[in-house]
Short mmCIF file of C-alpha atoms in Angstrom, two decimals:
data_model
loop_
_atom_site.label_atom_id
_atom_site.label_comp_id
_atom_site.label_asym_id
_atom_site.label_seq_id
_atom_site.Cartn_x
_atom_site.Cartn_y
_atom_site.Cartn_z
CA UNK T 1 42.00 19.84 -5.29
CA UNK T 2 43.38 17.24 -2.96
CA UNK T 3 46.80 15.70 -3.45
CA UNK T 4 45.82 12.40 -1.85
CA UNK T 5 46.92 9.46 -4.01
CA UNK T 6 44.32 6.69 -3.77
CA UNK T 7 45.29 3.01 -3.93
CA UNK T 8 41.98 2.13 -5.56
CA UNK T 9 39.18 4.08 -7.22
CA UNK T 10 35.53 3.03 -7.34
CA UNK T 11 33.59 4.82 -10.05
CA UNK T 12 29.94 4.64 -8.99
CA UNK T 13 28.77 7.57 -11.08
CA UNK T 14 25.34 6.85 -12.50
CA UNK T 15 24.46 4.34 -9.77
CA UNK T 16 21.44 5.03 -7.64
CA UNK T 17 21.50 4.90 -3.85
CA UNK T 18 22.63 2.69 -2.10
CA UNK T 19 24.80 1.49 -5.00
CA UNK T 20 27.74 3.87 -4.40
CA UNK T 21 27.96 3.02 -0.71
CA UNK T 22 27.75 -0.71 -1.42
CA UNK T 23 30.44 -0.39 -4.11
CA UNK T 24 32.64 1.46 -1.60
CA UNK T 25 32.05 -1.15 1.11
CA UNK T 26 32.91 -3.91 -1.35
CA UNK T 27 36.20 -2.24 -2.26
CA UNK T 28 37.10 -1.54 1.38
CA UNK T 29 36.41 -5.21 2.14
CA UNK T 30 39.10 -6.22 -0.36
CA UNK T 31 41.57 -3.48 0.64
CA UNK T 32 44.49 -3.74 3.04
CA UNK T 33 44.61 -1.72 6.28
CA UNK T 34 46.00 1.72 5.46
CA UNK T 35 44.89 1.65 1.82
CA UNK T 36 43.07 4.72 0.54
CA UNK T 37 39.99 4.11 -1.56
CA UNK T 38 38.47 6.88 -3.68
CA UNK T 39 34.75 6.75 -4.42
CA UNK T 40 33.28 8.79 -7.28
CA UNK T 41 29.56 9.36 -6.85
CA UNK T 42 27.04 11.76 -8.37
CA UNK T 43 24.32 10.89 -5.85
CA UNK T 44 23.74 13.58 -3.19
CA UNK T 45 22.76 10.86 -0.73
CA UNK T 46 26.41 9.78 -0.68
CA UNK T 47 27.24 13.04 1.12
CA UNK T 48 25.47 11.64 4.18
CA UNK T 49 25.78 7.87 3.55
CA UNK T 50 29.56 7.79 3.21
CA UNK T 51 30.48 9.86 6.30
CA UNK T 52 27.94 7.93 8.42
CA UNK T 53 29.30 4.58 7.33
CA UNK T 54 32.93 5.69 7.67
CA UNK T 55 32.27 6.69 11.28
CA UNK T 56 30.37 3.48 12.02
CA UNK T 57 33.11 1.29 10.53
CA UNK T 58 35.99 3.26 12.03
CA UNK T 59 37.53 4.12 8.67
CA UNK T 60 38.83 7.64 8.25
CA UNK T 61 37.19 9.92 5.71
CA UNK T 62 40.24 11.90 4.61
CA UNK T 63 38.52 14.30 2.24
CA UNK T 64 35.47 15.01 0.11
CA UNK T 65 36.33 16.71 -3.13
CA UNK T 66 33.56 18.63 -4.88
CA UNK T 67 33.93 18.33 -8.64
CA UNK T 68 31.77 19.63 -11.47
CA UNK T 69 29.11 16.94 -11.59
CA UNK T 70 30.13 14.53 -8.86
CA UNK T 71 31.97 14.18 -5.58
CA UNK T 72 35.12 12.23 -4.79
CA UNK T 73 35.36 10.63 -1.33
CA UNK T 74 38.73 9.49 0.04
CA UNK T 75 38.59 6.81 2.72
CA UNK T 76 41.48 5.19 4.53
CA UNK T 77 40.82 1.66 5.70
CA UNK T 78 41.46 1.27 9.43
CA UNK I 1 20.44 -14.16 -45.19
CA UNK I 2 19.28 -15.80 -42.00
CA UNK I 3 19.69 -13.59 -38.94
CA UNK I 4 20.78 -15.56 -35.89
CA UNK I 5 19.60 -14.45 -32.44
CA UNK I 6 21.42 -16.21 -29.62
CA UNK I 7 20.18 -16.00 -26.04
CA UNK I 8 22.49 -17.20 -23.28
CA UNK I 9 20.67 -18.19 -20.10
CA UNK I 10 17.45 -20.13 -19.62
CA UNK I 11 16.11 -18.38 -16.53
CA UNK I 12 13.08 -16.14 -16.53
CA UNK I 13 14.55 -13.47 -18.82
CA UNK I 14 16.04 -15.84 -21.40
CA UNK I 15 13.08 -18.19 -21.53
CA UNK I 16 10.43 -15.47 -21.74
CA UNK I 17 12.45 -13.73 -24.46
CA UNK I 18 12.91 -16.92 -26.50
CA UNK I 19 9.16 -17.59 -26.44
CA UNK I 20 8.34 -13.93 -27.06
CA UNK I 21 10.55 -13.90 -30.16
CA UNK I 22 9.18 -17.22 -31.39
CA UNK I 23 5.71 -15.70 -31.30
CA UNK I 24 6.68 -12.26 -32.57
CA UNK I 25 8.82 -13.55 -35.46
CA UNK I 26 6.77 -16.59 -36.44
CA UNK I 27 6.59 -15.53 -40.11
CA UNK I 28 10.33 -14.89 -40.32
CA UNK I 29 11.09 -18.17 -38.55
CA UNK I 30 8.88 -20.11 -40.97
CA UNK I 31 10.65 -18.45 -43.92
CA UNK I 32 14.07 -19.22 -42.41
CA UNK I 33 14.87 -15.51 -42.37
CA UNK I 34 15.67 -15.75 -38.68
CA UNK I 35 16.92 -18.43 -36.32
CA UNK I 36 16.71 -18.31 -32.52
CA UNK I 37 19.00 -20.33 -30.26
CA UNK I 38 18.63 -20.52 -26.49
CA UNK I 39 21.74 -21.79 -24.70
CA UNK I 40 21.59 -22.94 -21.08
CA UNK I 41 24.13 -24.80 -18.98
CA UNK I 42 21.56 -27.31 -17.74
CA UNK I 43 18.38 -28.95 -19.02
CA UNK I 44 16.01 -27.39 -16.48
CA UNK I 45 14.39 -24.03 -15.96
CA UNK I 46 14.29 -23.10 -12.28
CA UNK I 47 11.73 -20.81 -10.66
CA UNK I 48 13.75 -19.64 -7.67
CA UNK I 49 10.96 -17.98 -5.61
CA UNK I 50 9.83 -21.48 -4.63
CA UNK I 51 12.95 -21.77 -2.45
CA UNK I 52 11.58 -19.20 0.04
CA UNK I 53 8.88 -21.69 1.04
CA UNK I 54 11.07 -24.80 1.20
CA UNK I 55 12.60 -24.11 4.66
CA UNK I 56 9.10 -23.86 6.16
CA UNK I 57 8.13 -27.22 4.67
CA UNK I 58 5.58 -25.66 2.35
CA UNK I 59 7.12 -26.45 -1.03
CA UNK I 60 9.59 -28.87 -2.55
CA UNK I 61 12.40 -27.74 -4.86
CA UNK I 62 10.89 -29.90 -7.60
CA UNK I 63 7.87 -27.53 -7.57
CA UNK I 64 10.14 -24.89 -9.11
CA UNK I 65 11.86 -27.00 -11.75
CA UNK I 66 10.71 -27.90 -15.27
CA UNK I 67 12.60 -29.17 -18.32
CA UNK I 68 13.36 -26.27 -20.65
CA UNK I 69 12.33 -28.33 -23.66
CA UNK I 70 8.78 -28.42 -22.24
CA UNK I 71 8.69 -24.64 -21.83
CA UNK I 72 10.40 -23.35 -24.94
CA UNK I 73 8.65 -23.04 -28.29
CA UNK I 74 9.62 -25.75 -30.78
CA UNK I 75 10.75 -23.04 -33.21
CA UNK I 76 13.63 -22.22 -30.85
CA UNK I 77 16.83 -24.26 -31.04
CA UNK I 78 17.67 -25.33 -27.50
CA UNK I 79 21.29 -26.07 -26.77
CA UNK I 80 22.42 -27.43 -23.39
CA UNK I 81 26.03 -26.34 -23.11
CA UNK I 82 28.26 -23.93 -21.23
CA UNK I 83 29.65 -20.93 -23.07
CA UNK I 84 33.35 -20.47 -22.28
CA UNK I 85 34.15 -17.30 -24.24
CA UNK I 86 32.30 -14.35 -25.76
CA UNK I 87 34.02 -12.64 -28.69
CA UNK I 88 32.03 -9.50 -29.43
CA UNK I 89 34.36 -8.47 -32.28
CA UNK I 90 33.85 -11.67 -34.23
CA UNK I 91 30.27 -12.03 -32.87
CA UNK I 92 31.06 -15.57 -31.82
CA UNK I 93 30.57 -17.78 -28.75
CA UNK I 94 32.93 -20.60 -27.87
CA UNK I 95 32.39 -23.74 -25.85
CA UNK I 96 34.52 -26.30 -24.07
CA UNK I 97 36.19 -29.15 -25.90
CA UNK I 98 35.42 -29.87 -29.51
CA UNK I 99 31.98 -28.27 -29.60
CA UNK I 100 31.86 -25.92 -32.60
CA UNK I 101 31.70 -22.17 -32.01
CA UNK I 102 28.41 -20.36 -32.63
CA UNK I 103 28.21 -17.12 -34.58
CA UNK I 104 25.50 -14.61 -33.78
CA UNK I 105 24.00 -11.56 -35.38
CA UNK I 106 22.33 -10.54 -32.12
CA UNK I 107 23.36 -11.73 -28.68
CA UNK I 108 21.27 -11.46 -25.52
CA UNK I 109 22.95 -12.22 -22.22
CA UNK I 110 20.59 -13.43 -19.51
CA UNK I 111 23.05 -15.33 -17.38
CA UNK I 112 21.69 -14.19 -14.01
CA UNK I 113 23.33 -14.17 -10.60
CA UNK I 114 25.59 -16.66 -8.88
CA UNK I 115 26.18 -17.05 -5.16
CA UNK I 116 29.69 -16.38 -3.87
CA UNK I 117 29.73 -17.43 -0.19
CA UNK I 118 33.48 -18.06 -0.40
CA UNK I 119 34.04 -14.29 -0.31
CA UNK I 120 33.28 -14.33 3.43
CA UNK I 121 35.54 -16.62 5.52
CA UNK I 122 33.53 -19.27 7.35
CA UNK I 123 30.25 -18.47 5.60
CA UNK I 124 30.04 -21.66 3.55
CA UNK I 125 30.38 -23.77 6.71
CA UNK I 126 28.53 -21.59 9.20
CA UNK I 127 25.66 -20.10 7.25
CA UNK I 128 22.48 -21.34 5.62
CA UNK I 129 20.66 -19.78 2.70
CA UNK I 130 17.45 -20.15 0.75
CA UNK I 131 18.91 -18.72 -2.45
CA UNK I 132 19.89 -22.12 -3.82
CA UNK I 133 18.12 -25.45 -4.05
CA UNK I 134 20.64 -27.23 -1.82
CA UNK I 135 20.69 -24.30 0.60
CA UNK I 136 16.93 -24.26 0.98
CA UNK I 137 16.71 -27.99 1.76
CA UNK I 138 19.62 -27.84 4.21
CA UNK I 139 17.96 -24.87 5.94
CA UNK I 140 14.66 -26.76 6.04
CA UNK I 141 16.37 -29.63 7.82
CA UNK I 142 17.67 -27.21 10.47
CA UNK I 143 14.66 -24.93 10.78
CA UNK I 144 12.00 -27.61 11.17
CA UNK I 145 13.78 -28.84 14.31
CA UNK I 146 14.73 -25.40 15.64
CA UNK I 147 12.76 -24.74 18.80
CA UNK I 148 14.86 -22.27 20.78
CA UNK I 149 17.83 -19.95 20.47
CA UNK I 150 18.94 -17.05 18.28
CA UNK I 151 17.97 -16.96 14.63
CA UNK I 152 20.04 -14.40 12.70
CA UNK I 153 19.14 -13.34 9.16
CA UNK I 154 22.06 -11.42 7.68
CA UNK I 155 21.95 -9.69 4.33
CA UNK I 156 25.59 -9.89 3.30
CA UNK I 157 25.41 -9.42 -0.43
CA UNK I 158 23.81 -6.38 -2.01
CA UNK I 159 22.63 -6.21 -4.72
CA UNK I 160 21.14 -9.65 -4.50
CA UNK I 161 18.28 -11.59 -6.05
CA UNK I 162 14.79 -10.61 -4.88
CA UNK I 163 15.49 -7.69 -2.54
CA UNK I 164 12.21 -8.38 -0.70
CA UNK I 165 13.08 -11.97 0.22
CA UNK I 166 15.13 -11.20 3.37
CA UNK I 167 12.22 -9.21 4.79
CA UNK I 168 9.83 -11.97 3.78
CA UNK I 169 11.93 -14.61 5.52
CA UNK I 170 12.01 -12.88 8.91
CA UNK I 171 8.32 -11.96 8.72
CA UNK I 172 7.42 -15.54 7.83
CA UNK I 173 9.74 -17.01 10.48
CA UNK I 174 8.25 -14.73 13.13
CA UNK I 175 4.68 -15.70 12.23
CA UNK I 176 5.50 -19.40 11.78
CA UNK I 177 7.17 -19.57 15.20
CA UNK I 178 4.22 -17.75 16.82
CA UNK I 179 1.75 -20.19 15.28
CA UNK I 180 3.76 -23.05 16.79
CA UNK I 181 4.05 -21.39 20.22
CA UNK I 182 7.82 -21.08 19.95
CA UNK I 183 8.33 -17.37 19.39
CA UNK I 184 9.11 -16.61 23.05
CA UNK I 185 11.92 -19.15 22.89
CA UNK I 186 13.47 -17.81 19.69
CA UNK I 187 15.13 -14.42 19.28
CA UNK I 188 15.27 -13.09 15.73
CA UNK I 189 17.84 -10.55 14.52
CA UNK I 190 17.91 -9.01 11.04
CA UNK I 191 21.07 -7.35 9.75
CA UNK I 192 21.46 -5.06 6.74
CA UNK I 193 24.59 -3.47 5.21
CA UNK I 194 23.42 0.16 5.14
CA UNK I 195 21.72 2.43 7.66
CA UNK I 196 18.19 1.15 7.04
CA UNK I 197 16.51 -2.26 6.67
CA UNK I 198 16.14 -2.23 2.87
CA UNK I 199 17.90 -0.55 -0.04
CA UNK I 200 14.77 1.30 -1.13
CA UNK I 201 13.99 3.94 1.51
CA UNK I 202 10.21 3.70 0.99
CA UNK I 203 10.19 -0.05 1.57
CA UNK I 204 12.57 0.39 4.51
CA UNK I 205 10.26 2.97 6.12
CA UNK I 206 7.34 0.57 5.72
CA UNK I 207 9.14 -2.52 7.00
CA UNK I 208 10.96 -1.13 10.02
CA UNK I 209 7.86 -0.47 12.20
CA UNK I 210 6.58 -3.98 11.44
CA UNK I 211 9.88 -5.39 12.67
CA UNK I 212 9.73 -3.26 15.81
CA UNK I 213 6.13 -4.32 16.55
CA UNK I 214 7.04 -7.97 16.23
CA UNK I 215 10.18 -7.82 18.32
CA UNK I 216 12.53 -8.54 15.43
CA UNK I 217 15.87 -7.04 16.46
CA UNK I 218 17.66 -4.98 13.83
CA UNK I 219 21.36 -4.33 13.24
CA UNK I 220 22.00 -1.81 10.46
CA UNK I 221 25.39 -0.83 9.02
CA UNK I 222 26.29 -4.49 9.45
CA UNK I 223 28.60 -5.83 6.75
CA UNK I 224 29.58 -9.35 7.66
CA UNK I 225 33.32 -9.86 7.55
CA UNK I 226 33.72 -13.33 9.00
CA UNK I 227 31.74 -16.27 10.30
CA UNK I 228 33.21 -18.52 12.99
CA UNK I 229 31.24 -21.77 12.78
CA UNK I 230 32.89 -23.19 15.91
CA UNK I 231 31.96 -20.36 18.24
CA UNK I 232 28.81 -19.60 16.19
CA UNK I 233 29.70 -15.94 15.87
CA UNK I 234 29.20 -13.50 13.01
CA UNK I 235 31.51 -10.47 12.94
CA UNK I 236 30.92 -7.29 10.96
CA UNK I 237 33.37 -4.86 9.32
CA UNK I 238 31.89 -2.26 11.64
CA UNK I 239 33.09 -4.19 14.69
CA UNK I 240 29.85 -5.80 15.86
CA UNK I 241 29.78 -9.44 16.97
CA UNK I 242 26.59 -11.47 16.88
CA UNK I 243 26.24 -14.90 18.48
CA UNK I 244 23.84 -17.15 16.63
CA UNK I 245 22.30 -20.58 16.95
CA UNK I 246 20.95 -20.62 13.40
CA UNK I 247 22.49 -18.30 10.82
CA UNK I 248 20.61 -17.60 7.60
CA UNK I 249 22.35 -15.32 5.13
CA UNK I 250 21.93 -13.75 1.75
CA UNK I 251 25.41 -14.53 0.40
CA UNK I 252 27.40 -12.15 -1.81
CA UNK I 253 26.28 -12.31 -5.42
CA UNK I 254 28.22 -12.01 -8.62
CA UNK I 255 27.62 -12.50 -12.31
CA UNK I 256 29.81 -14.66 -14.50
CA UNK I 257 33.49 -14.14 -15.32
CA UNK I 258 32.83 -14.39 -19.07
CA UNK I 259 31.22 -10.97 -19.06
CA UNK I 260 34.19 -9.25 -17.49
CA UNK I 261 36.57 -11.21 -19.71
CA UNK I 262 34.62 -10.00 -22.76
CA UNK I 263 34.99 -6.38 -21.59
CA UNK I 264 31.23 -5.94 -21.18
CA UNK I 265 31.26 -4.84 -17.52
CA UNK I 266 32.58 -5.51 -14.04
CA UNK I 267 31.65 -8.26 -11.58
CA UNK I 268 29.74 -10.21 -14.22
CA UNK I 269 27.16 -7.50 -14.89
CA UNK I 270 26.82 -5.93 -18.34
CA UNK I 271 26.98 -2.14 -18.57
CA UNK I 272 23.87 -1.21 -20.54
CA UNK I 273 21.76 1.74 -21.51
CA UNK I 274 19.13 1.35 -18.80
CA UNK I 275 16.29 2.18 -21.22
CA UNK I 276 17.29 0.25 -24.35
CA UNK I 277 19.20 -2.56 -22.53
CA UNK I 278 21.88 -2.44 -25.24
CA UNK I 279 25.42 -3.15 -24.10
CA UNK I 280 27.57 -0.03 -23.98
CA UNK I 281 30.81 -1.78 -24.98
CA UNK I 282 29.70 -3.87 -27.97
CA UNK I 283 27.42 -3.78 -30.97
CA UNK I 284 24.39 -6.09 -31.31
CA UNK I 285 24.57 -7.21 -27.69
CA UNK I 286 21.74 -6.87 -25.19
CA UNK I 287 21.53 -7.87 -21.54
CA UNK I 288 18.50 -8.31 -19.35
CA UNK I 289 17.43 -9.43 -15.89
CA UNK I 290 20.12 -9.62 -13.21
CA UNK I 291 22.80 -9.51 -15.92
CA UNK I 292 21.95 -5.95 -16.98
CA UNK I 293 23.45 -3.32 -14.69
CA UNK I 294 20.42 -1.03 -14.58
CA UNK I 295 20.12 -0.40 -10.83
CA UNK I 296 16.61 -1.88 -10.68
CA UNK I 297 15.97 -4.86 -8.40
CA UNK I 298 17.14 -8.31 -9.40
CA UNK I 299 13.65 -9.71 -9.70
CA UNK I 300 11.72 -11.99 -12.03
CA UNK I 301 9.22 -9.28 -12.89
CA UNK I 302 12.07 -7.05 -14.07
CA UNK I 303 13.42 -9.81 -16.32
CA UNK I 304 9.89 -10.44 -17.61
CA UNK I 305 9.26 -6.82 -18.59
CA UNK I 306 12.76 -6.38 -19.98
CA UNK I 307 12.33 -9.49 -22.14
CA UNK I 308 9.29 -7.87 -23.76
CA UNK I 309 11.31 -4.74 -24.53
CA UNK I 310 14.28 -6.65 -25.96
CA UNK I 311 11.87 -8.83 -27.98
CA UNK I 312 10.27 -5.75 -29.54
CA UNK I 313 13.62 -4.11 -30.24
CA UNK I 314 15.11 -7.23 -31.84
CA UNK I 315 12.04 -7.80 -33.99
CA UNK I 316 12.23 -4.19 -35.20
CA UNK I 317 15.93 -4.46 -35.99
CA UNK I 318 15.49 -7.75 -37.84
CA UNK I 319 12.69 -6.20 -39.90
CA UNK I 320 14.85 -3.18 -40.70
CA UNK I 321 12.73 -0.76 -38.70
CA UNK I 322 13.84 1.67 -35.97
CA UNK I 323 13.70 0.05 -32.54
CA UNK I 324 11.55 2.24 -30.30
CA UNK I 325 10.58 0.06 -27.32
CA UNK I 326 12.21 1.12 -24.05
CA UNK I 327 12.26 -0.18 -20.48
CA UNK I 328 10.98 2.25 -17.85
CA UNK I 329 12.23 0.40 -14.77
CA UNK I 330 8.92 -1.33 -14.09
CA UNK I 331 9.06 -3.69 -11.13
CA UNK I 332 6.22 -5.59 -9.48
CA UNK I 333 6.73 -7.45 -6.25
CA UNK I 334 4.68 -9.26 -3.66
CA UNK I 335 6.13 -9.18 -0.14
CA UNK I 336 5.04 -11.90 2.29
CA UNK I 337 4.50 -10.38 5.75
CA UNK I 338 3.64 -13.65 7.45
CA UNK I 339 2.39 -17.13 6.66
CA UNK I 340 -0.99 -15.84 5.47
CA UNK I 341 -0.57 -12.14 4.61
CA UNK I 342 1.39 -10.23 2.01
CA UNK I 343 1.93 -6.73 0.67
CA UNK I 344 2.53 -5.62 -2.90
CA UNK I 345 4.63 -2.90 -4.53
CA UNK I 346 4.87 -1.50 -8.02
CA UNK I 347 7.43 1.09 -9.09
CA UNK I 348 9.71 2.24 -11.91
CA UNK I 349 12.55 4.65 -12.63
CA UNK I 350 10.36 7.66 -11.95
CA UNK I 351 7.81 6.46 -9.40
CA UNK I 352 8.65 5.21 -5.92
CA UNK I 353 7.02 2.16 -4.31
CA UNK I 354 4.17 2.52 -1.85
CA UNK I 355 3.65 -0.85 -0.16
CA UNK I 356 0.00 -1.95 0.01
CA UNK I 357 -1.50 -2.81 3.42
CA UNK I 358 -0.78 -6.50 4.06
CA UNK I 359 -3.75 -8.77 3.45
CA UNK I 360 -4.65 -12.42 3.10
CA UNK I 361 -5.91 -11.65 -0.42
CA UNK I 362 -2.45 -10.46 -1.50
CA UNK I 363 -0.87 -13.55 0.06
CA UNK I 364 -3.11 -15.79 -2.01
CA UNK I 365 -2.41 -13.62 -5.04
CA UNK I 366 1.28 -14.31 -4.57
CA UNK I 367 0.72 -18.05 -4.26
CA UNK I 368 -1.59 -17.97 -7.30
CA UNK I 369 1.09 -16.15 -9.28
CA UNK I 370 3.68 -18.73 -8.23
CA UNK I 371 1.40 -21.48 -9.57
CA UNK I 372 0.71 -19.65 -12.81
CA UNK I 373 4.36 -18.69 -13.31
CA UNK I 374 4.78 -21.44 -15.89
CA UNK I 375 2.44 -19.51 -18.18
CA UNK I 376 4.80 -16.54 -17.82
CA UNK I 377 7.78 -18.67 -18.75
CA UNK I 378 5.92 -19.88 -21.82
CA UNK I 379 5.28 -16.28 -22.80
CA UNK I 380 1.52 -16.57 -22.30
CA UNK I 381 1.06 -14.33 -19.25
#
């Protein structure tokens, strides 16, 4: 379990690819620099989509938390 | 007791459903056991796919506009008004001013998508679109006189109406410029928010080689953050700058605030069971088309098929029978690949699309469908 406290959470569980990534991008767009956004996704594709986009956009992927039926991604906006 | 079905939204989903119910429930309507009201905020029904052809001078916006009262069955009460509040507890809709509230027994929300260019600084001034009537005519005025420079097509909003339309636009622009001998003088760049050129990986895998063959430049992972109309530059969240001479964008989309205010879902989309299309947060409420958050494309064919499902379910409920009809995600879509060729895809929740080889026959099929669309709206096709 991570002890990172997110500023915002995007619950994209149930959404098909690329929905979770687009939901995350939308939230990051509205966030302030330094804010941490948590994405909840149950799509395996997010395990590659989110790190790839984080690297491309220069945002830091702080952690990926593996939970029972989904993953939680913690991104800090650059 | 008369059961009152109220449909909000007179686009493809709402109009097809109203006519479907008028046909399906003709006996109950005649006996006054049921009443159907279709509410729209304007008098016209608009067939938006026509706008794709307007910038190329091939269609006029009027080709996609008909008065709703000519399309909707006389058994349906048509009300031209704007709903200002949805109370799902009281099963009541409110309107501005002194207009009396309307009570419903069953509510169907088919309010569609709205464009939100204001979410991107500079976009309203610097960008063109073909996702609105005014946008398509303004783009036509620019494009018809555009003979050299950099044409950028940027998909900013996703999800958005007609996911195929951005691909169609660049394929058509490429072909149209070649036919006019201008392609060597115009660079075309296509941008997309994720790491491929379309949300559906199968369509992306099909489209990318066509773009490469035709010299259409591609920028993926490009989420527009700002447009500078003075310097004619588009900047992405990922740190890429693109200079443009003509910027065409798919603006961010949203639903309507009423839906969020009613607690039915976020961003104007209704959270629904993706098979039954019933709202998750309220009883006796359905949503269809763009309004229903199902994950399937925002496309007219989706709204059409969903209207049939909701029509069957409502008729069953009104007759006191179990509602068994379900939506399987069915989507049909023509994809223009030039000015005289098109592909076609068909898919659902379980089956992935496999784009057909582009052909002139499919192009003419698309144009024929566009002409016969009015039969769809009437519930005849």
